[in-house]
mmCIF file of C-alpha atoms in Angstrom:
data_model
loop_
_atom_site.group_PDB
_atom_site.id
_atom_site.type_symbol
_atom_site.label_atom_id
_atom_site.label_comp_id
_atom_site.label_asym_id
_atom_site.label_seq_id
_atom_site.Cartn_x
_atom_site.Cartn_y
_atom_site.Cartn_z
ATOM 1 C CA MET A 17 -77.440 142.184 230.159
ATOM 2 C CA THR A 18 -78.735 145.828 228.237
ATOM 3 C CA SER A 19 -81.439 145.494 225.174
ATOM 4 C CA HIS A 20 -78.536 146.095 222.948
ATOM 5 C CA HIS A 21 -76.598 143.082 223.853
ATOM 6 C CA GLN A 22 -79.824 141.070 223.963
ATOM 7 C CA GLU A 23 -80.564 142.006 220.135
ATOM 8 C CA LEU A 24 -77.205 141.169 219.204
ATOM 9 C CA VAL A 25 -77.268 137.451 220.264
ATOM 10 C CA ARG A 26 -80.686 137.374 218.663
ATOM 11 C CA ARG A 27 -78.774 138.559 215.920
ATOM 12 C CA LEU A 28 -75.335 136.195 216.643
ATOM 13 C CA LEU A 29 -78.096 133.028 216.863
ATOM 14 C CA ALA A 30 -80.186 133.058 214.280
ATOM 15 C CA SER A 31 -77.628 131.124 212.401
ATOM 16 C CA PRO A 32 -74.563 129.235 214.104
ATOM 17 C CA THR A 33 -71.991 130.667 211.052
ATOM 18 C CA LYS A 34 -72.401 133.803 212.811
ATOM 19 C CA ALA A 35 -71.601 133.106 215.818
ATOM 20 C CA LEU A 36 -68.642 131.243 215.434
ATOM 21 C CA LEU A 37 -67.608 133.772 212.757
ATOM 22 C CA TYR A 38 -68.126 136.891 215.580
ATOM 23 C CA LEU A 39 -66.135 134.304 218.718
ATOM 24 C CA ALA A 40 -62.900 133.586 217.013
ATOM 25 C CA ALA A 41 -62.871 137.139 216.179
ATOM 26 C CA LEU A 42 -63.065 137.592 219.600
ATOM 27 C CA ARG A 43 -59.962 134.990 220.218
ATOM 28 C CA SER A 44 -57.688 136.439 217.706
ATOM 29 C CA GLY A 45 -58.319 140.049 218.512
ATOM 30 C CA VAL A 46 -58.317 140.589 214.138
ATOM 31 C CA ASP A 47 -60.593 142.531 212.907
ATOM 32 C CA LEU A 48 -63.746 140.589 210.855
ATOM 33 C CA SER A 49 -63.011 141.504 207.300
ATOM 34 C CA GLU A 50 -59.904 139.227 207.869
ATOM 35 C CA LEU A 51 -61.203 136.082 208.678
ATOM 36 C CA PRO A 52 -62.845 133.583 205.949
ATOM 37 C CA GLY A 53 -65.958 134.514 205.993
ATOM 38 C CA GLY A 54 -65.594 138.259 207.103
ATOM 39 C CA GLU A 55 -68.483 139.732 205.516
ATOM 40 C CA ALA A 56 -70.878 138.065 206.944
ATOM 41 C CA LEU A 57 -70.576 139.913 210.186
ATOM 42 C CA ALA A 58 -69.673 143.147 208.531
ATOM 43 C CA ASP A 59 -72.473 145.181 210.075
ATOM 44 C CA GLU A 60 -71.672 144.069 213.864
ATOM 45 C CA ARG A 61 -69.535 145.910 215.982
ATOM 46 C CA LEU A 62 -66.553 143.686 216.883
ATOM 47 C CA GLU A 63 -66.864 144.301 221.131
ATOM 48 C CA TYR A 64 -65.606 141.382 223.634
ATOM 49 C CA ASP A 65 -68.724 141.181 226.304
ATOM 50 C CA ALA A 66 -68.382 139.185 228.646
ATOM 51 C CA PRO A 67 -72.160 137.838 229.281
ATOM 52 C CA VAL A 68 -73.056 137.717 224.964
ATOM 53 C CA VAL A 69 -70.057 135.413 224.579
ATOM 54 C CA LEU A 70 -70.844 133.264 227.973
ATOM 55 C CA GLU A 71 -75.048 132.986 226.106
ATOM 56 C CA VAL A 72 -73.877 132.988 222.306
ATOM 57 C CA GLY A 73 -71.395 130.247 222.938
ATOM 58 C CA ALA A 74 -73.727 128.482 225.706
ATOM 59 C CA ALA A 75 -75.935 128.355 222.485
ATOM 60 C CA VAL A 76 -74.358 127.019 220.040
ATOM 61 C CA LEU A 77 -72.445 124.267 221.703
ATOM 62 C CA ALA A 78 -76.412 122.608 222.535
ATOM 63 C CA ARG A 79 -78.216 123.163 219.227
ATOM 64 C CA HIS A 80 -75.303 123.443 216.910
ATOM 65 C CA ALA A 81 -72.535 121.731 218.174
ATOM 66 C CA SER A 82 -72.673 119.940 214.982
ATOM 67 C CA ALA A 83 -71.063 123.177 213.140
ATOM 68 C CA ILE A 84 -67.937 123.815 215.395
ATOM 69 C CA ARG A 85 -65.452 122.394 212.349
ATOM 70 C CA ASN A 86 -62.780 119.963 214.730
ATOM 71 C CA ASP A 87 -61.644 119.258 217.922
ATOM 72 C CA LEU A 88 -59.202 122.853 217.886
ATOM 73 C CA GLU A 89 -62.310 125.124 217.642
ATOM 74 C CA ARG A 90 -63.626 123.207 219.557
ATOM 75 C CA PHE A 91 -61.381 123.259 222.449
ATOM 76 C CA SER A 92 -60.833 126.926 222.060
ATOM 77 C CA LEU A 93 -64.414 127.438 222.453
ATOM 78 C CA TYR A 94 -64.690 125.870 225.827
ATOM 79 C CA GLU A 95 -61.191 128.474 226.294
ATOM 80 C CA GLN A 96 -62.939 131.178 225.205
ATOM 81 C CA LEU A 97 -66.487 130.634 227.809
ATOM 82 C CA PHE A 98 -63.513 128.972 231.096
ATOM 83 C CA LEU A 99 -62.680 132.842 230.669
ATOM 84 C CA ALA A 100 -65.610 134.821 230.259
ATOM 85 C CA ALA A 101 -66.621 132.510 232.933
ATOM 86 C CA ILE A 102 -64.323 134.529 235.465
ATOM 87 C CA ASP A 103 -64.784 137.000 234.137
ATOM 88 C CA VAL A 104 -69.034 137.441 235.831
ATOM 89 C CA ASN A 105 -67.692 135.962 238.269
ATOM 90 C CA ASP A 106 -69.515 132.499 237.631
ATOM 91 C CA LEU A 107 -67.108 130.166 239.283
ATOM 92 C CA ALA A 108 -69.792 127.395 238.695
ATOM 93 C CA ARG A 109 -69.767 127.636 234.944
ATOM 94 C CA ALA A 110 -65.821 128.415 234.410
ATOM 95 C CA ARG A 111 -65.558 124.808 236.241
ATOM 96 C CA GLU A 112 -67.254 123.055 234.278
ATOM 97 C CA TYR A 113 -65.609 124.498 231.080
ATOM 98 C CA LEU A 114 -62.596 123.547 232.311
ATOM 99 C CA ALA A 115 -63.530 120.154 233.386
ATOM 100 C CA LEU A 116 -64.348 119.472 229.781
ATOM 101 C CA ILE A 117 -60.930 120.885 229.202
ATOM 102 C CA THR A 118 -59.096 119.561 230.820
ATOM 103 C CA GLY A 119 -60.578 116.318 230.430
ATOM 104 C CA ARG A 120 -59.461 116.562 226.864
ATOM 105 C CA PHE A 121 -55.392 116.906 228.492
ATOM 106 C CA PRO A 122 -53.256 114.314 229.568
ATOM 107 C CA LYS A 123 -52.110 113.739 233.443
ATOM 108 C CA ALA A 124 -48.779 113.786 234.876
ATOM 109 C CA ALA A 125 -47.442 111.569 236.043
ATOM 110 C CA ALA A 126 -45.845 113.266 239.133
ATOM 111 C CA ASP A 127 -49.593 114.637 240.628
ATOM 112 C CA GLY A 128 -52.123 113.570 238.060
ATOM 113 C CA SER A 129 -51.875 117.329 237.056
ATOM 114 C CA SER A 130 -52.546 117.918 233.966
ATOM 115 C CA SER A 131 -48.635 118.612 231.259
ATOM 116 C CA SER A 132 -50.963 121.066 229.108
ATOM 117 C CA SER A 133 -48.996 124.625 230.163
ATOM 118 C CA ARG A 134 -52.028 126.396 228.729
ATOM 119 C CA VAL A 135 -54.306 124.181 230.986
ATOM 120 C CA GLN A 136 -52.529 124.663 234.245
ATOM 121 C CA ARG A 137 -52.607 128.619 233.619
ATOM 122 C CA LEU A 138 -56.112 128.012 233.479
ATOM 123 C CA VAL A 139 -56.494 126.117 236.419
ATOM 124 C CA GLY A 140 -54.687 128.499 238.525
ATOM 125 C CA MET A 141 -56.815 131.103 238.024
ATOM 126 C CA LEU A 142 -59.382 129.070 238.902
ATOM 127 C CA ALA A 143 -57.369 128.999 242.266
ATOM 128 C CA GLU A 144 -56.723 132.504 241.662
ATOM 129 C CA ALA A 145 -61.080 133.503 241.601
ATOM 130 C CA GLU A 146 -61.644 131.035 244.546
ATOM 131 C CA GLY A 147 -59.434 133.230 246.654
ATOM 132 C CA ASP A 148 -56.942 129.476 246.603
ATOM 133 C CA LEU A 149 -54.204 131.469 246.157
ATOM 134 C CA ASP A 150 -52.056 128.732 247.031
ATOM 135 C CA GLY A 151 -53.372 126.547 244.335
ATOM 136 C CA ALA A 152 -52.515 129.092 241.435
ATOM 137 C CA GLN A 153 -49.278 129.312 242.856
ATOM 138 C CA ALA A 154 -48.935 125.463 242.721
ATOM 139 C CA ALA A 155 -50.178 125.130 239.055
ATOM 140 C CA TYR A 156 -47.921 128.093 237.838
ATOM 141 C CA ALA A 157 -45.396 126.398 238.942
ATOM 142 C CA ALA A 158 -46.895 122.600 237.009
ATOM 143 C CA GLY A 159 -47.420 124.863 234.003
ATOM 144 C CA LEU A 160 -43.719 126.442 234.047
ATOM 145 C CA ALA A 161 -41.998 123.155 235.220
ATOM 146 C CA ALA A 162 -44.060 121.598 231.517
ATOM 147 C CA ASP A 163 -42.592 124.449 229.307
ATOM 148 C CA GLU A 164 -40.687 127.519 230.945
ATOM 149 C CA ALA A 165 -40.719 129.918 228.075
ATOM 150 C CA SER A 166 -44.491 130.722 228.618
ATOM 151 C CA ALA A 167 -45.000 133.934 228.228
ATOM 152 C CA PRO A 168 -48.631 133.314 229.524
ATOM 153 C CA LEU A 169 -47.676 131.555 232.297
ATOM 154 C CA SER A 170 -44.598 133.680 233.224
ATOM 155 C CA LYS A 171 -47.050 136.473 233.763
ATOM 156 C CA ARG A 172 -49.959 135.558 235.588
ATOM 157 C CA ALA A 173 -47.084 133.734 238.216
ATOM 158 C CA ALA A 174 -45.141 137.271 238.276
ATOM 159 C CA ALA A 175 -48.608 138.699 238.989
ATOM 160 C CA LEU A 176 -50.025 136.307 241.683
ATOM 161 C CA HIS A 177 -46.480 137.003 243.277
ATOM 162 C CA ALA A 178 -47.166 140.423 243.241
ATOM 163 C CA ALA A 179 -50.331 140.022 244.538
ATOM 164 C CA ARG A 180 -49.136 138.383 248.151
ATOM 165 C CA GLY A 181 -47.062 140.957 248.908
ATOM 166 C CA ASP A 182 -43.921 139.539 247.568
ATOM 167 C CA ARG A 183 -42.075 141.785 245.282
ATOM 168 C CA GLY A 184 -38.838 139.108 245.156
ATOM 169 C CA ALA A 185 -39.992 136.753 243.705
ATOM 170 C CA ALA A 186 -42.558 139.178 241.058
ATOM 171 C CA ILE A 187 -39.190 141.247 240.241
ATOM 172 C CA ALA A 188 -37.698 137.411 239.882
ATOM 173 C CA ALA A 189 -40.605 136.405 237.891
ATOM 174 C CA LEU A 190 -40.711 139.211 235.690
ATOM 175 C CA ALA A 191 -36.739 139.491 235.121
ATOM 176 C CA ALA A 192 -37.597 136.098 233.645
ATOM 177 C CA HIS A 193 -40.534 136.996 231.972
ATOM 178 C CA VAL A 194 -38.680 139.003 229.490
ATOM 179 C CA ASP A 195 -35.130 137.442 229.201
ATOM 180 C CA HIS A 196 -37.300 135.131 227.143
ATOM 181 C CA TYR A 197 -40.077 137.955 225.783
ATOM 182 C CA ALA A 198 -37.798 141.357 225.677
ATOM 183 C CA GLN A 199 -40.532 142.815 222.871
ATOM 184 C CA ASP A 200 -43.089 142.446 226.333
ATOM 185 C CA ALA A 201 -43.480 146.270 226.471
ATOM 186 C CA GLU A 202 -46.684 145.747 229.211
ATOM 187 C CA ALA A 203 -43.795 143.387 231.189
ATOM 188 C CA TRP A 204 -41.061 145.869 231.290
ATOM 189 C CA THR A 205 -44.192 148.587 232.382
ATOM 190 C CA GLN A 206 -44.685 146.598 235.027
ATOM 191 C CA LEU A 207 -40.669 145.305 236.264
ATOM 192 C CA ALA A 208 -40.468 149.314 236.468
ATOM 193 C CA GLU A 209 -43.113 149.648 239.025
ATOM 194 C CA LEU A 210 -42.036 147.111 240.900
ATOM 195 C CA TYR A 211 -38.190 148.716 240.520
ATOM 196 C CA LEU A 212 -40.141 151.972 241.992
ATOM 197 C CA LEU A 213 -41.398 149.943 245.250
ATOM 198 C CA GLU A 214 -38.634 148.198 246.098
ATOM 199 C CA GLY A 215 -36.533 152.014 246.426
ATOM 200 C CA MET A 216 -34.484 151.025 242.765
ATOM 201 C CA PRO A 217 -34.423 153.154 240.423
ATOM 202 C CA GLN A 218 -31.487 152.465 239.340
ATOM 203 C CA GLN A 219 -33.166 149.228 237.705
ATOM 204 C CA ALA A 220 -36.272 150.227 237.347
ATOM 205 C CA ALA A 221 -34.265 153.525 234.730
ATOM 206 C CA PHE A 222 -32.701 150.498 232.631
ATOM 207 C CA CYS A 223 -36.690 148.761 232.250
ATOM 208 C CA LEU A 224 -37.374 152.940 230.690
ATOM 209 C CA GLU A 225 -35.317 153.047 227.990
ATOM 210 C CA GLU A 226 -36.550 149.450 226.594
ATOM 211 C CA LEU A 227 -39.911 150.761 226.965
ATOM 212 C CA LEU A 228 -38.582 153.685 225.271
ATOM 213 C CA VAL A 229 -36.458 151.612 222.311
ATOM 214 C CA LEU A 230 -39.848 149.837 221.842
ATOM 215 C CA ARG A 231 -41.753 152.900 222.141
ATOM 216 C CA PRO A 232 -40.510 156.130 221.252
ATOM 217 C CA ALA A 233 -43.246 158.675 219.912
ATOM 218 C CA SER A 234 -44.267 158.093 224.173
ATOM 219 C CA TYR A 235 -44.243 161.559 225.781
ATOM 220 C CA LEU A 236 -45.521 159.739 228.764
ATOM 221 C CA LEU A 237 -43.095 157.701 228.942
ATOM 222 C CA ARG A 238 -39.969 160.499 228.492
ATOM 223 C CA LEU A 239 -41.614 162.774 231.131
ATOM 224 C CA ARG A 240 -41.410 158.664 232.913
ATOM 225 C CA TYR A 241 -38.062 158.823 232.641
ATOM 226 C CA ALA A 242 -37.327 162.770 232.574
ATOM 227 C CA ASP A 243 -38.339 162.463 236.518
ATOM 228 C CA LEU A 244 -36.751 159.223 236.915
ATOM 229 C CA ALA A 245 -33.183 161.068 235.545
ATOM 230 C CA ARG A 246 -33.359 163.949 237.728
ATOM 231 C CA THR A 247 -34.178 161.475 241.128
ATOM 232 C CA LEU A 248 -30.758 159.838 239.698
ATOM 233 C CA ARG A 249 -28.719 163.164 239.608
ATOM 234 C CA ARG A 250 -28.755 163.527 236.039
ATOM 235 C CA PRO A 251 -30.269 166.731 235.283
ATOM 236 C CA ALA A 252 -28.479 167.175 231.436
ATOM 237 C CA THR A 253 -30.394 163.463 230.436
ATOM 238 C CA ALA A 254 -33.498 165.333 232.502
ATOM 239 C CA LEU A 255 -33.299 168.278 230.836
ATOM 240 C CA ARG A 256 -33.250 166.367 227.830
ATOM 241 C CA PHE A 257 -36.524 164.169 227.881
ATOM 242 C CA TYR A 258 -38.259 166.680 228.635
ATOM 243 C CA ALA A 259 -38.069 169.027 225.882
ATOM 244 C CA ALA A 260 -38.727 165.472 224.061
ATOM 245 C CA ALA A 261 -42.088 165.159 225.321
ATOM 246 C CA LEU A 262 -42.684 168.697 224.657
ATOM 247 C CA GLU A 263 -42.050 168.315 220.919
ATOM 248 C CA ALA A 264 -44.880 164.702 220.936
ATOM 249 C CA ARG A 265 -46.952 166.636 223.239
ATOM 250 C CA LYS A 266 -46.965 170.422 223.144
ATOM 251 C CA ASP A 267 -47.791 172.177 226.185
ATOM 252 C CA CYS A 268 -47.753 169.475 228.509
ATOM 253 C CA VAL A 269 -48.370 171.155 231.761
ATOM 254 C CA ARG A 270 -46.018 168.454 233.769
ATOM 255 C CA ALA A 271 -43.107 168.728 230.850
ATOM 256 C CA LEU A 272 -42.515 172.947 231.368
ATOM 257 C CA TYR A 273 -42.646 171.949 235.236
ATOM 258 C CA GLY A 274 -39.941 170.609 234.581
ATOM 259 C CA VAL A 275 -37.790 172.316 232.079
ATOM 260 C CA ARG A 276 -37.798 175.018 234.541
ATOM 261 C CA ALA A 277 -37.214 173.770 238.037
ATOM 262 C CA VAL A 278 -34.263 171.250 235.729
ATOM 263 C CA ALA A 279 -32.999 174.658 233.828
ATOM 264 C CA ALA A 280 -32.739 176.175 237.641
ATOM 265 C CA ASP A 281 -31.118 173.740 238.873
ATOM 266 C CA LEU A 282 -28.673 173.054 236.121
ATOM 267 C CA LEU A 283 -27.706 176.692 236.296
ATOM 268 C CA ALA A 284 -27.490 176.540 240.591
ATOM 269 C CA VAL A 285 -24.569 174.926 239.540
ATOM 270 C CA GLY A 286 -22.597 176.899 236.738
ATOM 271 C CA GLY A 287 -24.576 174.651 233.957
ATOM 272 C CA ASN A 288 -22.040 171.662 234.815
ATOM 273 C CA ALA A 289 -24.232 168.795 235.296
ATOM 274 C CA ALA A 290 -24.202 166.743 238.289
ATOM 275 C CA PRO A 291 -22.317 163.491 237.452
ATOM 276 C CA GLY A 292 -24.423 160.040 238.352
ATOM 277 C CA LYS A 293 -24.183 158.202 241.112
ATOM 278 C CA GLY A 294 -24.282 155.372 240.197
ATOM 279 C CA GLY A 295 -27.371 155.836 238.780
ATOM 280 C CA GLY A 296 -28.870 154.306 234.701
ATOM 281 C CA ARG A 297 -26.952 154.892 231.944
ATOM 282 C CA ASP A 298 -28.428 157.710 229.633
ATOM 283 C CA ALA A 299 -29.155 156.995 225.369
ATOM 284 C CA ALA A 300 -25.202 156.979 224.848
ATOM 285 C CA GLY A 301 -24.298 154.885 227.857
ATOM 286 C CA ASP A 302 -22.950 158.411 229.733
ATOM 287 C CA ALA A 303 -24.058 159.269 233.701
ATOM 288 C CA ASP A 304 -25.490 161.978 232.448
ATOM 289 C CA ALA A 305 -25.790 164.218 228.798
ATOM 290 C CA GLU A 306 -23.952 166.975 228.742
ATOM 291 C CA ALA A 307 -25.204 170.892 229.919
ATOM 292 C CA PRO A 308 -26.108 172.942 227.186
ATOM 293 C CA PRO A 309 -24.350 176.260 227.865
ATOM 294 C CA PRO A 310 -25.714 178.677 230.441
ATOM 295 C CA GLU A 311 -27.268 180.662 228.036
ATOM 296 C CA THR A 312 -29.193 178.634 226.500
ATOM 297 C CA LEU A 313 -30.498 177.122 229.851
ATOM 298 C CA ARG A 314 -32.091 180.285 230.251
ATOM 299 C CA ALA A 315 -33.690 181.014 227.923
ATOM 300 C CA LEU A 316 -35.392 177.159 228.216
ATOM 301 C CA HIS A 317 -36.585 178.733 231.678
ATOM 302 C CA GLU A 318 -37.746 182.096 231.155
ATOM 303 C CA LEU A 319 -39.365 180.105 227.794
ATOM 304 C CA ALA A 320 -40.554 177.128 229.995
ATOM 305 C CA GLY A 321 -42.400 179.918 232.586
ATOM 306 C CA ASP A 322 -44.027 182.052 229.964
ATOM 307 C CA ARG A 323 -45.576 179.011 228.449
ATOM 308 C CA LEU A 324 -46.877 178.139 231.769
ATOM 309 C CA ARG A 325 -48.587 181.306 232.541
ATOM 310 C CA ALA A 326 -50.405 181.751 229.186
ATOM 311 C CA VAL A 327 -51.178 177.647 229.805
ATOM 312 C CA TYR A 328 -52.884 179.005 233.321
ATOM 313 C CA ALA A 329 -53.980 182.114 231.450
ATOM 314 C CA ALA A 330 -55.818 180.753 228.682
ATOM 315 C CA ALA A 331 -57.419 178.512 231.333
ATOM 316 C CA ALA A 332 -59.619 180.744 232.815
ATOM 317 C CA GLU A 333 -59.941 182.653 229.911
ATOM 318 C CA GLY A 334 -62.402 179.566 228.983
ATOM 319 C CA ALA A 335 -63.672 178.722 232.188
ATOM 320 C CA ALA A 336 -67.127 178.210 231.412
ATOM 321 C CA SER A 337 -68.704 179.156 234.889
ATOM 322 C CA GLY A 338 -68.426 181.422 238.011
ATOM 323 C CA HIS A 339 -66.787 179.374 240.286
ATOM 324 C CA GLU A 340 -64.707 177.851 237.637
ATOM 325 C CA ARG A 341 -62.818 181.663 236.561
ATOM 326 C CA GLN A 342 -62.573 181.948 240.466
ATOM 327 C CA ALA A 343 -61.187 178.497 240.489
ATOM 328 C CA SER A 344 -58.911 179.547 237.357
ATOM 329 C CA ALA A 345 -57.398 182.634 238.486
ATOM 330 C CA GLU A 346 -56.485 181.440 241.534
ATOM 331 C CA GLN A 347 -54.325 178.762 240.145
ATOM 332 C CA LEU A 348 -52.926 181.532 237.261
ATOM 333 C CA ALA A 349 -52.314 183.563 240.331
ATOM 334 C CA VAL A 350 -49.848 180.391 242.647
ATOM 335 C CA VAL A 351 -48.477 180.095 239.680
ATOM 336 C CA THR A 352 -47.392 183.146 238.608
ATOM 337 C CA ALA A 353 -45.635 184.082 242.715
ATOM 338 C CA TRP A 354 -44.058 180.262 242.623
ATOM 339 C CA LEU A 355 -42.536 181.859 239.004
ATOM 340 C CA GLN A 356 -41.640 184.505 240.455
ATOM 341 C CA ASP A 357 -39.478 182.591 242.861
ATOM 342 C CA SER A 358 -38.468 179.497 240.723
#
């Protein structure tokens, strides 16, 4: 632990109320100013650090247990300390805190495991940390049996399937998850990646479309969707989304290359978009968007080339060292030659 963190621990432990407020803010993810009494921590920087959480939380339990207001706060603190112990791979302490938690909740009649889906998630996480993937899978299954709509459990179960190399099961788990939680952008992203790994670009395109609804301003999502649209032989749609990426991120090199390449593809077939072959749908629900007229395509092709030359030329001029200038000049020469041939 650094001297900065040691000083933070010292300041927090000077007041149990201050320490509990700090831990509560980390658990809830809210700003300190939003917590009752949070002004006492106005000078502190709220950042998660597992060793600090472990030391402060353990000290509060050992010295200031009476300051904990109720069982809900106590068991939330146990869970927080369990997760911090997992993060630092202190599995012995993780087992101690898990034992305190599991002793509080009733057991299921069938196998003696906890009937709480939240507890089963922690049991599974400890099993994963110990390398017992079968035990983790059993815990997650038991938790989902108790609460099939548990978002944390369904995502942990999907991640475990992926870790075991069972992408089909991971896809099924995530697909069921997003049916319940359609606003979960992280889950849609993971599902898209799994579909791509399985060679299922049409399904991946659907996931990216859902992500674009959730995060319409993301230029990276626009780029990924444009790349995938081109793979699915929807060049006009690809061109639209490369252009949309440039609207959000001027002179994005990847998008400029995309505009240049797709414009050339469309010009090669007379400006007509190739018909979609069962691929994802575009925003209008069609196989592909309508391609711009040839004169627009030629202008886009030329403009993208000019901007690429300008970007690489600016990089060469701004290079600091002689080695960097040489490398940038060589890069510019390669790009210029490619542009002449494309």
